[in-house]
Amino acid sequence: MYSLDYPEPPTEAAIAHARAQLVSYGHDAKALERQLQDARDALARIVDERQCTIREMERELAALEDKLAHAKAYVSPFKRLPHELLRHIFTYVFEDSATSAWILSAVCMLWRRLALSMPKLWSKIRLVTSHASSAETIRLWLERSGRTVPLDIEIVLRSHPTADGLSRRRYLSLPPPHAAGDPWVTGGGWTTPPPLLHTAAAPAAGGTALHLQIGGAHQSVHMVPVQAVVPADTVGPVPPSPSHTSEWDMPPLLANPERTMPSQQRLRKNMHWGHIAFYYLVEQMPRWERFIFKFDKQFLSIAALKAIEGDAPLLHEFEVSCSDHAFYGDWKWLPSAPVNANFDLGNLKTLTLQHVPFKWSSPMLRNLRNLQLRSLPTVHIALDRILHIVAANPQLESLSLHFASPNPPVLPLMPCTLTELKTLNLGGHYLLSNLVESLMLPSLDTLILDIEARDPVEDIVSSLLTRSGNPPLTRLSLSYGSNTGPHAGFYWGSGAGVASWHFLAELDRLAALQVGSAPLEPLISALSAPDDDNGQDRWVCPNLTTLLMRGCHAHGDGVAKLVQMVEARNPDTGGAGVGTVINGVAPLRLRHLELYDCTALGPDVTKWLKTRIDEVVCTEPTFEGYVGRLVLVH
């Protein structure tokens, strides 16, 4: 630290000298500050110059990299492919993934031009949306499909985009994990497509490298993404990554500015989603080949469905389904057309209507191969008119009818023979059992009955099979689906209503059995080894490999009888071979066992079942407000 050499106490001369030095030091400090600032300014100018030079070099490098990317794309093996061959490749990809056009059109400008020039790539519409999304996605899809290519349309409308599909009611029943994918199990509702990925990252700035195998050799293809050059008809984010190959990996919905609107204004806008969407769809009805529209609940613009009316000469499959019943008036649309209506529907073979209005006399309900009807709770059709619907389709192969509140027949029920019917599914009111008594089904393979039990169901089944000439029935379901879903048992009581299982002795070819709400012990005893207790002298259902039970509560020794039955049918032979041979007959081994809300097996019994049966699924009994704990054993 610098110190001044002045006398103490200060004299007049020392003070005068110090003041002179103070002025000199001030001038020197200001001069030094000016020099320091000049040096800083010079350094800043040098930095700015160098940064400017660096930015210029970076721009030049970016331009060179862009040229390099384009050059790599130009020398790519795909660039040397004729456009006809590239179109063939696009078609092959389209057959594997219905929404591949959105991916292919986002790779490069050449691919985009080719994709937009191929209307067939846009002919399959797979859309999961909500009324809060823009209906312009449908317009864009239809415009790109041209004017002559047949359309395959599947649209699922959700009330909330993030809905997980679980009901918010107080009581939830636990459906089987495989029920949605098993076509012969109708546990309620309808199968929805897998979850969609609605977000996707844009391709990297330098392009996309695709690794393909061409002619047995692996090729690395560098593609430049579409960036600045985008046609005016493109709105919204970039389509998903090509890594998603599912048919339902659809592009993100178009950006909807309504999401930023106030709630009341957005509500008014949402009222028109259906009218806008079906305006575009109905305009293309002559091109419809398949049309499937599913929605989970009533929406504001549901009246737009009334616009579905007119000729559809190419249509071979039509479905409009709601997973929740509602209350509608009479609609003037194709399923409710008058009997003398003259619409061109000559190719229609499959029709599904669930919880939507229809008329029994509609020309649309004629000459079908597959028919599925689930009526509204406010619809009261006379039983003879329901039989008229069946008789108007003599070539049926699959029939599913669910009527909650039909009226008794007005006219006598006449016998009806369906020589080609293989699957029959009836559910709802007990009057439908009278409908079964009028049917003769010589080719029946699958029988599903979820009818309210007023009379022993075994008499209905036995008389149907006897009347039909004992067809080779392989799958039987009794009241298995009637106690599922949030509205189970609201319009009818559930329960198999089986007084005796001896009729199973007539079903030697039965391979799968589903039973709901029946006592466990009698069923297990009937399927056990023949003995004096069950009064049998031979195996019942020797070809049975799948057994599913729901709500079959056990009393007393139910679990012990279950173990005895499995021990007899699946002896400890390492998972191979057949069951115990009795009177020269050995049953096939059980491969699949499921028990839902039946009885508490315990971990020890469950573990033992695992050693004998390939797949075992069970839940403990549920109570109101409680969902059973799922135990899955592989």
PDB file of N, CA and C in Angstrom, residues 30 61 101 113 124 169 238 291 296 310 363 366 438 495 510 630:
ATOM      1  N   LYS A  30      -7.170  10.059 -14.982  1.00  0.00           N
ATOM      2  CA  LYS A  30      -8.100  10.209 -16.100  1.00  0.00           C
ATOM      3  C   LYS A  30      -7.438   9.817 -17.419  1.00  0.00           C
ATOM      4  N   LEU A  61     -20.386 -22.840 -44.173  1.00  0.00           N
ATOM      5  CA  LEU A  61     -20.378 -24.257 -43.844  1.00  0.00           C
ATOM      6  C   LEU A  61     -21.769 -24.848 -43.932  1.00  0.00           C
ATOM      7  N   ALA A 101     -48.735 -43.065 -46.269  1.00  0.00           N
ATOM      8  CA  ALA A 101     -48.610 -41.917 -47.180  1.00  0.00           C
ATOM      9  C   ALA A 101     -48.149 -40.671 -46.447  1.00  0.00           C
ATOM     10  N   ARG A 113     -43.949 -35.537 -54.023  1.00  0.00           N
ATOM     11  CA  ARG A 113     -44.660 -35.413 -55.298  1.00  0.00           C
ATOM     12  C   ARG A 113     -45.238 -36.753 -55.735  1.00  0.00           C
ATOM     13  N   LYS A 124     -57.159 -45.273 -47.532  1.00  0.00           N
ATOM     14  CA  LYS A 124     -57.515 -45.868 -46.248  1.00  0.00           C
ATOM     15  C   LYS A 124     -57.406 -44.815 -45.158  1.00  0.00           C
ATOM     16  N   ARG A 169     -67.748 -44.691 -13.132  1.00  0.00           N
ATOM     17  CA  ARG A 169     -68.828 -45.070 -12.237  1.00  0.00           C
ATOM     18  C   ARG A 169     -68.282 -45.694 -10.962  1.00  0.00           C
ATOM     19  N   VAL A 238     -45.222 -32.169 -38.546  1.00  0.00           N
ATOM     20  CA  VAL A 238     -44.706 -33.214 -39.419  1.00  0.00           C
ATOM     21  C   VAL A 238     -45.280 -34.555 -38.996  1.00  0.00           C
ATOM     22  N   PHE A 291     -67.007 -48.555 -44.366  1.00  0.00           N
ATOM     23  CA  PHE A 291     -67.236 -47.359 -43.561  1.00  0.00           C
ATOM     24  C   PHE A 291     -67.512 -47.793 -42.133  1.00  0.00           C
ATOM     25  N   ASP A 296     -67.715 -43.054 -28.385  1.00  0.00           N
ATOM     26  CA  ASP A 296     -67.908 -43.602 -27.047  1.00  0.00           C
ATOM     27  C   ASP A 296     -69.148 -43.073 -26.351  1.00  0.00           C
ATOM     28  N   GLY A 310     -78.142 -42.431 -49.393  1.00  0.00           N
ATOM     29  CA  GLY A 310     -77.819 -42.372 -50.809  1.00  0.00           C
ATOM     30  C   GLY A 310     -77.227 -43.679 -51.290  1.00  0.00           C
ATOM     31  N   PRO A 363     -84.351 -51.715 -46.131  1.00  0.00           N
ATOM     32  CA  PRO A 363     -83.700 -52.538 -47.162  1.00  0.00           C
ATOM     33  C   PRO A 363     -82.232 -52.809 -46.870  1.00  0.00           C
ATOM     34  N   ARG A 366     -80.925 -56.610 -45.446  1.00  0.00           N
ATOM     35  CA  ARG A 366     -81.277 -57.740 -46.293  1.00  0.00           C
ATOM     36  C   ARG A 366     -80.029 -58.308 -46.955  1.00  0.00           C
ATOM     37  N   SER A 438     -87.138 -71.002 -32.947  1.00  0.00           N
ATOM     38  CA  SER A 438     -87.594 -70.960 -34.339  1.00  0.00           C
ATOM     39  C   SER A 438     -86.460 -71.171 -35.326  1.00  0.00           C
ATOM     40  N   GLY A 495     -77.201 -64.386 -15.354  1.00  0.00           N
ATOM     41  CA  GLY A 495     -77.094 -65.716 -14.785  1.00  0.00           C
ATOM     42  C   GLY A 495     -77.317 -66.767 -15.845  1.00  0.00           C
ATOM     43  N   LEU A 510     -66.816 -79.969 -28.367  1.00  0.00           N
ATOM     44  CA  LEU A 510     -66.667 -78.657 -27.735  1.00  0.00           C
ATOM     45  C   LEU A 510     -65.216 -78.443 -27.304  1.00  0.00           C
ATOM     46  N   LEU A 630     -55.913 -58.653  -9.983  1.00  0.00           N
ATOM     47  CA  LEU A 630     -55.624 -59.568 -11.077  1.00  0.00           C
ATOM     48  C   LEU A 630     -54.357 -60.337 -10.790  1.00  0.00           C
TER      49      LEU A 630
END
